[in-house]
Coordinates of C-alpha atoms and ligand atoms in Angstrom, one line a residue:
M11 CA 0.0 0.0 0.0
G12 CA 3.0 2.3 0.5
F13 CA 1.9 3.5 3.9
P14 CA 2.0 1.8 7.3
S15 CA -1.2 0.1 8.3
T16 CA -3.5 1.8 10.7
W17 CA -3.8 -1.6 12.5
S18 CA -0.2 -1.5 13.7
I19 CA -0.3 2.1 14.8
F20 CA -3.4 1.4 16.7
S21 CA -2.0 -1.7 18.4
L22 CA 1.1 0.3 19.4
I23 CA -1.1 2.8 21.2
L24 CA -3.3 0.1 22.5
L25 CA -0.4 -1.8 24.1
S26 CA 1.6 1.1 25.3
V27 CA -1.1 3.3 26.6
L28 CA -4.6 2.0 27.1
G29 CA -4.4 -1.0 29.4
Q30 CA -8.1 -1.3 29.0
D31 CA -10.2 -3.8 27.1
Y32 CA -10.9 -2.9 23.5
E33 CA -13.3 -5.2 21.8
T34 CA -14.0 -3.5 18.5
S35 CA -13.0 -5.2 15.3
Y36 CA -9.7 -3.9 13.9
S37 CA -10.8 -4.3 10.3
D38 CA -13.0 -1.2 10.8
Y39 CA -9.9 1.0 10.9
E40 CA -8.9 0.4 7.3
T41 CA -11.9 1.9 5.6
E42 CA -11.7 5.6 4.7
E43 CA -15.2 7.0 4.8
E44 CA -17.8 6.0 7.2
V45 CA -21.4 7.0 7.6
L46 CA -21.9 9.4 10.5
P47 CA -24.8 9.4 12.8
E48 CA -27.9 11.0 11.3
V49 CA -28.5 14.6 12.3
P50 CA -31.9 15.3 13.6
S51 CA -34.5 15.4 10.8
F52 CA -36.2 18.7 9.9
V53 CA -39.8 19.5 9.3
V54 CA -41.3 18.1 6.1
P55 CA -43.9 20.4 4.6
Q56 CA -47.3 19.6 5.9
E57 CA -49.6 18.8 3.0
T58 CA -52.6 20.4 4.5
D59 CA -55.9 21.1 2.7
A60 CA -54.0 23.6 0.6
H61 CA -54.8 21.8 -2.7
V62 CA -58.4 22.9 -2.3
F63 CA -57.5 26.4 -3.1
L64 CA -54.0 26.0 -4.5
P65 CA -53.5 28.3 -7.5
N66 CA -51.7 27.1 -10.6
E67 CA -49.3 30.0 -10.2
C68 CA -45.7 29.4 -11.2
A69 CA -43.1 31.8 -12.4
K70 CA -42.9 31.7 -16.2
E71 CA -39.2 30.8 -16.1
C72 CA -39.8 27.8 -13.8
H73 CA -41.5 24.4 -13.6
C74 CA -44.1 23.6 -10.9
P75 CA -45.0 19.9 -11.2
Q76 CA -48.6 19.0 -10.6
S77 CA -47.6 16.0 -8.6
Y78 CA -45.7 18.2 -6.2
P79 CA -47.3 21.6 -6.3
Y80 CA -45.4 23.0 -3.4
A81 CA -42.1 23.0 -5.3
M82 CA -40.8 25.4 -8.0
Y83 CA -37.9 24.2 -10.1
C84 CA -35.9 27.0 -11.7
D85 CA -32.5 25.3 -11.8
H86 CA -30.1 25.2 -14.8
R87 CA -31.7 28.1 -16.7
K88 CA -29.0 30.8 -16.9
L89 CA -31.2 33.0 -14.7
K90 CA -29.7 36.3 -13.6
A91 CA -32.4 36.9 -10.9
V92 CA -34.6 34.9 -8.6
P93 CA -38.1 34.6 -10.2
D94 CA -41.1 35.8 -8.2
V95 CA -42.1 33.1 -5.7
P96 CA -45.8 32.4 -5.3
S97 CA -47.2 32.3 -1.9
H98 CA -47.9 28.5 -1.8
I99 CA -44.4 27.4 -2.8
S100 CA -42.5 25.8 0.0
H101 CA -39.5 24.4 -1.9
L102 CA -37.6 26.6 -4.3
Y103 CA -34.8 25.2 -6.5
V104 CA -32.7 27.9 -8.2
Q105 CA -29.3 26.1 -8.2
F106 CA -27.0 26.3 -11.2
N107 CA -27.9 29.7 -12.6
D108 CA -26.0 33.0 -13.0
I109 CA -27.5 34.9 -10.2
E110 CA -25.1 37.6 -8.7
A111 CA -27.5 39.5 -6.5
I112 CA -30.7 38.9 -4.6
T113 CA -33.3 41.4 -3.6
A114 CA -36.2 40.9 -1.2
K115 CA -38.8 41.6 -4.0
P116 CA -39.3 38.1 -5.5
F117 CA -39.8 36.8 -2.0
S118 CA -42.4 39.4 -1.0
N119 CA -45.3 36.9 -1.3
A120 CA -43.3 33.8 -0.4
T121 CA -44.8 33.2 3.1
S122 CA -44.6 29.4 2.8
L123 CA -41.0 29.0 1.8
R124 CA -39.2 26.3 3.9
N125 CA -36.3 25.3 1.6
I126 CA -34.3 27.3 -0.8
N127 CA -31.5 25.9 -3.0
L128 CA -29.4 28.7 -4.4
S129 CA -26.2 26.7 -4.7
H130 CA -23.9 27.0 -7.8
N131 CA -24.7 30.6 -8.6
K132 CA -22.5 33.8 -8.6
L133 CA -23.8 35.4 -5.5
K134 CA -21.4 38.0 -4.0
K135 CA -23.5 39.6 -1.4
V136 CA -27.0 39.2 0.0
E137 CA -28.7 42.4 1.1
K138 CA -30.2 42.6 4.6
D139 CA -33.9 41.5 4.8
V140 CA -33.9 39.1 1.9
F141 CA -34.3 36.0 3.9
G142 CA -35.1 37.5 7.3
K143 CA -38.8 37.8 6.6
L144 CA -39.3 34.2 5.5
Q145 CA -40.7 32.9 8.8
Q146 CA -41.0 29.3 7.7
L147 CA -37.5 28.9 6.3
T148 CA -35.6 25.9 7.7
Q149 CA -33.0 25.1 5.0
L150 CA -30.9 27.4 3.0
H151 CA -28.4 26.2 0.5
L152 CA -25.9 28.8 -0.6
E153 CA -22.8 26.6 -1.4
H154 CA -20.7 27.2 -4.5
N155 CA -21.2 31.0 -4.7
D156 CA -18.8 34.0 -4.3
L157 CA -20.0 35.1 -0.9
E158 CA -17.5 37.0 1.2
E159 CA -19.8 37.1 4.2
V160 CA -22.6 35.1 5.9
P161 CA -25.9 36.7 4.8
P162 CA -27.1 39.1 7.4
S163 CA -30.5 38.8 9.3
L164 CA -31.2 35.1 8.8
P165 CA -34.5 34.0 10.1
Q166 CA -34.6 32.3 13.5
T167 CA -36.5 29.3 12.0
L168 CA -33.3 28.2 10.1
Q169 CA -32.2 24.7 10.9
I170 CA -29.7 23.9 8.1
L171 CA -27.3 26.4 6.5
H172 CA -24.9 25.4 3.8
L173 CA -22.2 28.0 2.9
G174 CA -19.5 25.7 1.6
F175 CA -17.3 26.7 -1.4
N176 CA -17.6 30.5 -0.9
K177 CA -15.0 33.2 0.0
I178 CA -16.0 33.8 3.6
S179 CA -13.0 34.8 5.7
K180 CA -14.7 36.0 8.9
I181 CA -17.9 35.6 10.9
P182 CA -18.5 38.7 13.1
S183 CA -19.7 37.7 16.5
N184 CA -23.3 38.8 16.2
T185 CA -23.9 37.3 12.7
L186 CA -25.5 34.0 13.7
Q187 CA -26.8 35.2 17.0
G188 CA -30.5 34.2 17.5
L189 CA -30.4 31.1 15.3
L190 CA -31.5 29.0 18.2
N191 CA -32.8 26.2 16.0
I192 CA -29.8 25.8 13.7
S193 CA -28.5 22.3 13.8
V194 CA -26.1 22.1 10.8
L195 CA -23.7 24.8 9.7
D196 CA -21.4 24.0 6.8
L197 CA -18.6 26.4 6.1
C198 CA -16.1 24.0 4.4
S199 CA -13.9 25.3 1.6
N200 CA -13.9 29.0 2.6
R201 CA -11.2 31.3 3.7
L202 CA -11.8 31.3 7.5
T203 CA -8.9 32.4 9.6
D204 CA -8.4 32.3 13.4
G205 CA -8.8 36.1 13.5
G206 CA -12.1 35.8 11.6
L207 CA -13.7 33.7 14.2
K208 CA -13.0 35.9 17.3
G209 CA -15.6 36.4 20.0
K210 CA -18.9 34.8 20.5
V211 CA -19.7 33.2 17.1
L212 CA -21.2 29.8 17.8
S213 CA -21.5 29.2 21.6
G214 CA -25.0 30.6 21.8
L215 CA -26.4 28.3 19.2
K216 CA -28.0 25.8 21.5
S217 CA -29.3 23.4 18.8
L218 CA -26.1 23.2 16.8
V219 CA -25.0 19.6 16.4
Q220 CA -22.8 19.7 13.3
V221 CA -20.1 22.3 12.4
N222 CA -18.1 21.8 9.3
M223 CA -15.1 24.0 8.7
C224 CA -12.9 21.8 6.6
N225 CA -10.7 23.3 3.9
N226 CA -10.1 26.7 5.6
K227 CA -7.1 28.6 6.9
L228 CA -7.4 27.9 10.6
K229 CA -4.2 27.5 12.7
T230 CA -6.0 27.0 16.0
M231 CA -9.1 25.2 17.2
P232 CA -12.3 27.4 17.0
S233 CA -12.6 28.8 20.5
D234 CA -16.3 29.0 20.8
L235 CA -18.2 25.7 20.2
P236 CA -21.6 25.1 21.7
A237 CA -22.2 22.4 24.3
S238 CA -24.8 20.7 22.0
L239 CA -22.1 19.8 19.4
L240 CA -22.0 16.1 18.1
Q241 CA -19.9 16.4 15.0
L242 CA -16.9 18.6 14.2
S243 CA -15.2 18.7 10.8
L244 CA -11.8 20.5 10.6
E245 CA -9.9 18.6 8.0
N246 CA -7.5 20.4 5.7
N247 CA -6.6 23.3 7.9
S248 CA -3.2 24.2 9.5
I249 CA -4.1 23.5 13.1
T250 CA -1.0 22.7 15.2
S251 CA -2.4 21.8 18.6
I252 CA -5.5 21.2 20.7
P253 CA -5.6 23.1 24.0
E254 CA -5.7 21.1 27.3
G255 CA -9.3 20.3 28.2
Y256 CA -10.6 21.7 24.9
F257 CA -13.5 19.2 24.4
G258 CA -14.7 19.8 28.0
K259 CA -17.2 22.3 26.7
T260 CA -18.6 19.8 24.1
P261 CA -19.0 16.6 26.3
K262 CA -21.5 15.0 23.9
I263 CA -19.3 15.0 20.9
M264 CA -19.4 11.8 18.8
S265 CA -17.3 12.6 15.8
I266 CA -14.0 14.6 15.4
R267 CA -12.5 14.9 12.0
M268 CA -9.1 16.6 11.9
S269 CA -7.1 14.8 9.2
N270 CA -4.6 16.9 7.1
N271 CA -3.6 19.3 9.8
K272 CA -0.2 20.0 11.4
M273 CA -0.6 18.6 14.9
N274 CA 2.4 17.1 16.5
T275 CA 1.3 16.7 20.1
I276 CA -2.1 16.3 21.8
P277 CA -2.6 16.5 25.5
Y278 CA -2.9 12.9 26.8
K279 CA -6.5 13.2 28.0
T280 CA -7.9 15.3 25.1
F281 CA -10.2 12.5 23.8
N282 CA -11.5 11.2 27.1
L283 CA -15.0 11.7 25.8
S284 CA -17.5 9.0 26.7
R285 CA -19.6 9.4 23.5
L286 CA -16.8 9.6 21.0
I287 CA -17.3 7.1 18.1
E288 CA -15.2 8.5 15.3
L289 CA -11.8 10.1 15.5
N290 CA -9.8 10.9 12.3
L291 CA -6.3 12.3 12.9
G292 CA -4.7 10.9 9.7
Y293 CA -2.1 13.1 7.9
N294 CA -0.7 14.9 10.9
Q295 CA 2.7 14.8 12.6
L296 CA 1.7 12.9 15.7
S297 CA 4.3 10.7 17.5
Q298 CA 3.1 10.5 21.1
P299 CA 0.4 8.2 22.5
F300 CA -2.8 9.6 23.8
F301 CA -5.9 8.3 25.6
V302 CA -8.5 6.6 23.4
P303 CA -12.0 6.1 24.9
K304 CA -13.5 2.6 25.1
N305 CA -16.5 3.4 22.9
L306 CA -14.5 4.6 19.9
E307 CA -15.4 2.6 16.8
H308 CA -13.4 4.3 14.1
L309 CA -9.9 5.6 14.7
Y310 CA -7.7 6.9 11.8
L311 CA -4.0 7.6 12.5
N312 CA -2.5 6.9 9.1
H313 CA 0.3 9.1 7.9
N314 CA 1.7 10.4 11.2
N315 CA 5.1 10.0 12.8
Y316 CA 4.6 7.0 15.1
K317 CA 7.8 5.0 15.5
G318 CA 8.1 1.5 14.0
M319 CA 5.5 2.1 11.4
Ligands
NAG418 C1 -47.6 39.2 -4.9 O1 -49.0 38.9 -5.0 C2 -49.8 39.9 -5.6 C3 -51.2 39.5 -5.5 O2 -51.4 38.3 -6.1 C4 -49.3 40.1 -7.1 O3 -50.0 41.2 -7.7 C5 -47.8 40.5 -7.1 O4 -47.3 40.6 -8.4 C6 -47.0 39.4 -6.3 N1 -45.6 39.9 -6.2 C7 -44.6 39.0 -6.3 C8 -43.2 39.6 -6.2 O5 -44.8 37.8 -6.6
NAG419 C1 -29.2 21.8 -3.9 O1 -28.6 21.7 -5.2 C2 -27.4 21.0 -5.2 C3 -26.8 21.1 -6.6 O2 -27.7 20.5 -7.5 C4 -27.6 19.5 -4.8 O3 -26.4 18.9 -4.8 C5 -28.3 19.5 -3.4 O4 -28.6 18.2 -3.1 C6 -29.5 20.4 -3.4 N1 -30.0 20.4 -2.1 C7 -31.2 20.5 -1.7 C8 -31.6 20.4 -0.3 O5 -32.1 20.7 -2.6
NAG420 C1 -37.5 26.0 17.1 O1 -37.8 24.6 17.2 C2 -38.8 24.3 18.2 C3 -38.9 22.8 18.4 O2 -39.0 22.2 17.1 C4 -40.1 24.9 17.7 O3 -41.2 24.7 18.6 C5 -39.9 26.4 17.6 O4 -41.1 27.0 17.0 C6 -38.8 26.7 16.7 N1 -38.5 28.2 16.7 C7 -38.4 28.9 15.6 C8 -38.1 30.3 15.7 O5 -38.5 28.3 14.5
NAG421 C1 -8.6 17.8 1.7 O1 -7.8 18.2 0.6 C2 -7.6 17.2 -0.3 C3 -6.6 17.7 -1.3 O2 -7.0 19.0 -1.8 C4 -8.9 16.8 -0.9 O3 -8.7 15.7 -1.8 C5 -9.8 16.3 0.2 O4 -11.1 16.0 -0.3 C6 -10.0 17.4 1.3 N1 -10.8 16.8 2.4 C7 -11.9 17.3 2.8 C8 -12.6 16.7 3.9 O5 -12.4 18.3 2.2
NAG422 C1 -11.7 10.1 31.9 O1 -12.9 10.7 32.4 C2 -13.5 10.0 33.4 C3 -14.8 10.7 33.8 O2 -14.7 12.1 33.6 C4 -12.5 9.9 34.6 O3 -13.1 9.2 35.7 C5 -11.3 9.2 34.1 O4 -10.3 9.1 35.2 C6 -10.7 9.9 32.9 N1 -9.6 9.1 32.4 C7 -8.4 9.6 32.0 C8 -7.4 8.7 31.5 O5 -8.2 10.8 32.2

């Protein structure tokens, strides 16, 4: 294979450090990608008696299937603007267009919107009050755009926010404040720096279970994670260390992904976390043993500096 097996690295740590029973099958550690625990599901649109009075309304640029009248499909149409959204539409698909700017106008009647997919556009900036008035909005997909900041005034109903593959370098401390129902925040493949995450950015978000900040420019661990967190993705940054007791503030965490960073030492007790299931530390510069909790099912330590590998 050209690289030392994870099995032998693992057994080294097991023998020299743990001294506790470890009953999981070793073959697990060879596989690369594993399915993570499901995040809590979000609200599916309630098909009420709306069909009784449902208008045939649909923006002329889009398609509204009769079989699923709550959805409006406007994707892959070279659109430069979001079409007017009728009031009964709950799912809006506008991905893969050429939209550079959004105004509040097309959304002025869109009181039923729950899910917007605006991924793969050319958005640079979202004006204040575009999404803020959508009081049913739970999912917002803005990945693969040119955004330099998180859209302002997001509605408090939001549960899932995808902002991957943009140009976001900082998140001012009040930006996400008030999103008390947000559970998934994806910021992978942006330009986040340590300085851009200063202050109270995430700790007030008491429903947040998954934070993805892979492929950014972080050199230290984000300092402000909420206690509700279950999954943390920080692959492909330049993080050199984890502060002593760092995960004490996220005691429920189940998955930590930190491959492709620059860590060489980790405080011995860092991962003494009773619910930890997955720990990926491949492609770092680790050489010292550390504590591994008994419940851990997936440990990746390939491409580090453990002796004898
Ligand atoms: C909102 O609804 C009103 C009344 O049906 C209509 O005249 C207007 O054009 C709609 N505006 C948008 C932006 O859809
Ligand atoms: C949004 O569009 C992207 C690109 O087509 C797709 O990968 C993604 O699954 C869509 N998500 C939702 C929730 O519609
Ligand atoms: C947040 O979620 C709770 C529980 O699902 C719900 O009762 C509440 O209305 C939501 N709040 C907002 C602002 O959406
Ligand atoms: C990390 O970067 C490599 C190389 O650019 C890429 O192949 C991999 O998908 C990235 N990992 C994540 C989790 O994005
Ligand atoms: C891990 O944490 C538990 C409970 O918090 C504690 O009893 C135990 O001594 C710790 N183990 C190590 C190796 O720190």
